[in-house]
Each structure stands twice: as structure tokens, then as C-alpha cells.
mmCIF file of C-alpha atoms in Angstrom:
data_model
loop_
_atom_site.group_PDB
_atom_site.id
_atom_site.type_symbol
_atom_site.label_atom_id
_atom_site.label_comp_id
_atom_site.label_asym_id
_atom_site.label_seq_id
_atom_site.Cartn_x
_atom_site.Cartn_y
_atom_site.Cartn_z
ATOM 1 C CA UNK G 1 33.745 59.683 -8.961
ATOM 2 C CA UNK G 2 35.349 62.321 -6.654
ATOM 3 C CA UNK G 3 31.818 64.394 -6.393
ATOM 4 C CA UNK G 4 30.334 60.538 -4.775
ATOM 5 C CA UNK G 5 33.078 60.378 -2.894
ATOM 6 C CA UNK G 6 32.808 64.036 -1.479
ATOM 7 C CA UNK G 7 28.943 63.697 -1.196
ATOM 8 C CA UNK G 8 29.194 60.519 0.833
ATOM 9 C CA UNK G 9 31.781 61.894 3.066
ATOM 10 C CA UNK G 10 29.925 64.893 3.675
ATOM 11 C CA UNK G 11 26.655 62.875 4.424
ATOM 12 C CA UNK G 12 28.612 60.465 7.044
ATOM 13 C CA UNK G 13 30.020 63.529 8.488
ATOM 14 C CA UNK G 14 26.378 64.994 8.976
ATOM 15 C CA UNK G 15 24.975 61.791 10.012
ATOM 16 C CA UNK G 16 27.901 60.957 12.889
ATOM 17 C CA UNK G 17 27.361 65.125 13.554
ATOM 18 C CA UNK G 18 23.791 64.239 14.109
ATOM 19 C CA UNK G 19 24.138 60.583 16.394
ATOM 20 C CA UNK G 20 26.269 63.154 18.727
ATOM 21 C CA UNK G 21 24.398 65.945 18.911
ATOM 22 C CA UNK G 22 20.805 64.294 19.278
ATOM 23 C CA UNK G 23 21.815 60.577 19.342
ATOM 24 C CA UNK G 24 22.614 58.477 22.499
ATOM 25 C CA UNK G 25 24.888 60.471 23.889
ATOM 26 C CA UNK G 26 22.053 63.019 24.908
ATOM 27 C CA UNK G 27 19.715 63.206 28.264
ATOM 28 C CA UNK G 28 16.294 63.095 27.149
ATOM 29 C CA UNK G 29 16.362 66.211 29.435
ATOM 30 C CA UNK G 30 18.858 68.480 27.819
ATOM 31 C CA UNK G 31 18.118 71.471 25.882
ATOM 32 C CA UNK G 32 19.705 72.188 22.117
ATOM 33 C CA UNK G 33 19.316 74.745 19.758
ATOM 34 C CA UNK G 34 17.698 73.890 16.367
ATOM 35 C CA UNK G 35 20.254 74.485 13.635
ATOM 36 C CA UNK G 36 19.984 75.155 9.789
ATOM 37 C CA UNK G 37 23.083 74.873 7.932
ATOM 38 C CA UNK G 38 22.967 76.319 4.267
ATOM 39 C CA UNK G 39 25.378 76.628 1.379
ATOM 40 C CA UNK G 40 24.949 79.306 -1.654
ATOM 41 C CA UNK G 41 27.264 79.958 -4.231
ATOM 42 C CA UNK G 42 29.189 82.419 -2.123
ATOM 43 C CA UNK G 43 28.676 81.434 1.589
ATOM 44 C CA UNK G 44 27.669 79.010 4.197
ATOM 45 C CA UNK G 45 24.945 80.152 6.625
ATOM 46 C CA UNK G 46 24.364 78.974 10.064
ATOM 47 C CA UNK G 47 21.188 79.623 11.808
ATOM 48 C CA UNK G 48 20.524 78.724 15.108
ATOM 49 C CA UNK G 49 17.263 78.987 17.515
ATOM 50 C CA UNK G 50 18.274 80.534 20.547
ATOM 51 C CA UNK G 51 15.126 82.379 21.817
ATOM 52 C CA UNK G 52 15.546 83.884 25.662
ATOM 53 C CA UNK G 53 19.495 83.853 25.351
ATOM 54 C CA UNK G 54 21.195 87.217 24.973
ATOM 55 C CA UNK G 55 24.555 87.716 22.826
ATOM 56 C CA UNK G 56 26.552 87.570 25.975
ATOM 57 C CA UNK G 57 25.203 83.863 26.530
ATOM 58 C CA UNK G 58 26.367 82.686 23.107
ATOM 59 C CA UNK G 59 29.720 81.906 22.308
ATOM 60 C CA UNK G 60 30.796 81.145 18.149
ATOM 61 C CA UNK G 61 34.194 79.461 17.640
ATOM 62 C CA UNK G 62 35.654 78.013 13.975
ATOM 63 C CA UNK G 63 38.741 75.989 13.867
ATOM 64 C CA UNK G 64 40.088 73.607 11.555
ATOM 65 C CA UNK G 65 36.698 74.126 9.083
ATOM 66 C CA UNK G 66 34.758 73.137 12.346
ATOM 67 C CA UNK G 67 32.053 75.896 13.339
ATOM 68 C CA UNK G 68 31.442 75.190 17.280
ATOM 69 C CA UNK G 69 28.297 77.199 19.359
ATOM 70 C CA UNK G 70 28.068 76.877 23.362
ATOM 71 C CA UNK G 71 25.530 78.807 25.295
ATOM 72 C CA UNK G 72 23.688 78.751 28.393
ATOM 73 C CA UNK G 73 19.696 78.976 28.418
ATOM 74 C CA UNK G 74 19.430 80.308 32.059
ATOM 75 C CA UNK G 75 15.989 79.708 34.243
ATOM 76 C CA UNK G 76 14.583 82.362 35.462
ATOM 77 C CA UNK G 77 14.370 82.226 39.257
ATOM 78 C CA UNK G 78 10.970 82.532 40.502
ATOM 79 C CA UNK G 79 10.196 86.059 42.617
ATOM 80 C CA UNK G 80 8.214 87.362 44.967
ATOM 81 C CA UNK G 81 7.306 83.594 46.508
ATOM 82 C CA UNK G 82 5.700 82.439 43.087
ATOM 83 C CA UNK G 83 5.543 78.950 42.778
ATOM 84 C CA UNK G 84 6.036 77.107 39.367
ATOM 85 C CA UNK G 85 3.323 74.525 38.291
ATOM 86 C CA UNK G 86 4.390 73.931 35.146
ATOM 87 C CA UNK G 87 8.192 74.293 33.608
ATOM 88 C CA UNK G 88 7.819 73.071 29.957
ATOM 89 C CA UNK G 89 10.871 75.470 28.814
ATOM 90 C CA UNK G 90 14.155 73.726 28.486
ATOM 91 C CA UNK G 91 17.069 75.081 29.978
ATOM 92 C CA UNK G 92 20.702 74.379 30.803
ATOM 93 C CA UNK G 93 24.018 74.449 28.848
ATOM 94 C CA UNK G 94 24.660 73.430 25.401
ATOM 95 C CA UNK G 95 27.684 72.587 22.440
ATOM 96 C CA UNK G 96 26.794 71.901 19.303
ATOM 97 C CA UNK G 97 29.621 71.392 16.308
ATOM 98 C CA UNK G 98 29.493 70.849 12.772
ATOM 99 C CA UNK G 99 31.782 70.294 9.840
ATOM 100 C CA UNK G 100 31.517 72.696 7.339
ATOM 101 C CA UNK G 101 30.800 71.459 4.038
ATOM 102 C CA UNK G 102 33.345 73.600 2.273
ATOM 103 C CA UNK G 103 36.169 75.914 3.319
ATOM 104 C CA UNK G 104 35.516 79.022 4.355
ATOM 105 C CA UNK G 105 37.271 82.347 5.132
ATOM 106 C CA UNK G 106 38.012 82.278 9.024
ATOM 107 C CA UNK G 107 38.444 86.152 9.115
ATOM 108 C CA UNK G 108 35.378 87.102 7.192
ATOM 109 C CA UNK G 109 32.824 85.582 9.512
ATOM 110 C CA UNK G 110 29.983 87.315 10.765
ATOM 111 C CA UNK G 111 27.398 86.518 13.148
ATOM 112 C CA UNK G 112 23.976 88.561 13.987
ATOM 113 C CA UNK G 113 21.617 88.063 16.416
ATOM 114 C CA UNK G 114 17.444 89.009 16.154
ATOM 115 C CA UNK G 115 14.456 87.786 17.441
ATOM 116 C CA UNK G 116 16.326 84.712 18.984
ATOM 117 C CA UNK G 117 17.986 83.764 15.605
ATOM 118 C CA UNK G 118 21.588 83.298 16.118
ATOM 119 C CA UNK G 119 22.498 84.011 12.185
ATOM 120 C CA UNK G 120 26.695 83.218 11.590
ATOM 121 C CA UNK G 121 27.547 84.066 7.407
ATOM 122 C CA UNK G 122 31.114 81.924 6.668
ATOM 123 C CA UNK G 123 32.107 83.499 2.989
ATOM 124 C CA UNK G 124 33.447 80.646 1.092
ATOM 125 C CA UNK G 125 37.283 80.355 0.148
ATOM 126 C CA UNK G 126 38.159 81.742 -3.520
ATOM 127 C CA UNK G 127 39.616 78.388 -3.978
ATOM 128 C CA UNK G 128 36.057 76.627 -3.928
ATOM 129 C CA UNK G 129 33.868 79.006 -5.230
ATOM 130 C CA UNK G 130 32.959 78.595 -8.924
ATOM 131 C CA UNK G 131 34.576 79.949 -11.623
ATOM 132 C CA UNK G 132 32.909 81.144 -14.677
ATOM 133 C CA UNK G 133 35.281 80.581 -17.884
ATOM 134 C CA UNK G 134 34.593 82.475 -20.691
ATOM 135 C CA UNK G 135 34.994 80.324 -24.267
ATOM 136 C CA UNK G 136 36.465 82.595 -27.471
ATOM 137 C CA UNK G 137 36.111 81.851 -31.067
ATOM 138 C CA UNK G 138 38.222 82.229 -33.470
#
């Protein structure tokens, strides 16, 4: 009964996560990162596309089991008297938050950045990981 219970939380968590981040509340204008959130055995992973941004534009906070990423996607001004016909490339500020699924080790966290993949490991608390009990016979 408790895993249903956990499971459902989590997915009403994820869904209400979602309805902010992309829902209503959004200008069909506004620019987001994509975002994969994975658990293993031993981790979370967060990966976020952030192509064109540099490490200095990203910003990674965790509090309360809640992993929070702002940036700033910043237009390039155009030189020399260029004129733009066509700006297809979002831009502009961003937050995005999400509840972890499972507790994690606050000072443990690392986050690397390639090829416009934000990548942000969160090693999972002892307390949750699972625990492999050995049976004897006597």
C-alpha cells in the first residue's frame, strides 16, 4: 500500500511540476531547457539542454529535496549593421524546479557541463538506498 501511495505522490508531484513549468503559467514565447530526470540504484541524475549558455549563465540550487536551475540564454546582438531576417532561437531567462524523487546527499552533488548538457549527479541518502541482506543456514 505505501509503494501506491509513494508512486502516486510522486506522479502528482511530476504532473503539478510539469502544469508549472510548461502549463498555463508559461508565454508561448519563453524559452526552457529540456530536462531528463533519472534515478539508478545509487543516484539521481539531472540533465538539462542548455546549448549557447556558458557555466557562468547557469545557476544549480537544492534545498529542502528541491533541485532548482535558473539561467539566462542571452541574444547575441547583431554587429557590424547586420540585420536579422529570421530569429527562430529562443532566448531570455529561465527557472525550472523539481522534486526529487528520493533523498539525496546535499554535499555530494556534482554538476558538469559539455556540449550544452548541463549534467547535475545527486548520490542518494544511505537511508534509501537498498540493502542487500544476506540469509544463513543453519
Amino acid at each position: 500500500m505505501l509503494d501506491i501511495t509513494s508512486d502516486f505522490t510522486r506522479e502528482a508531484d511530476r504532473l503539478f511540476s510539469d502544469f508549472i513549468n510548461r502549463g498555463i503559467f508559461r508565454l508561448s514565447d519563453e524559452w526552457a531547457p529540456g530536462v531528463d530526470v533519472i534515478e539508478t540504484k545509487d543516484e539521481v541524475v539531472v540533465r538539462a539542454e542548455v546549448p549557447g549558455m556558458t557555466k557562468e549563465d547557469i545557476s544549480v540550487t537544492l534545498q529542502d529535496n528541491v533541485l532548482t536551475l535558473r539561467g539566462e540564454k542571452k541574444q547575441e546582438q547583431a554587429q557590424n549593421g547586420a540585420t536579422y531576417h529570421r530569429v527562430e532561437r529562443m532566448y531570455g531567462s529561465f527557472v525550472r524546479s523539481f522534486t526529487l524523487p528520493t533523498l539525496v546527499l546535499a554535499d555530494k552533488v556534482r554538476a558538469h557541463y559539455k556540449n550544452g548538457v548541463l549534467e547535475i549527479t545527486l548520490p542518494k541518502a544511505e537511508e534509501v538506498k537498498p540493502k542487500e541482506i544476506s540469509i544463513t543456514v543453519n
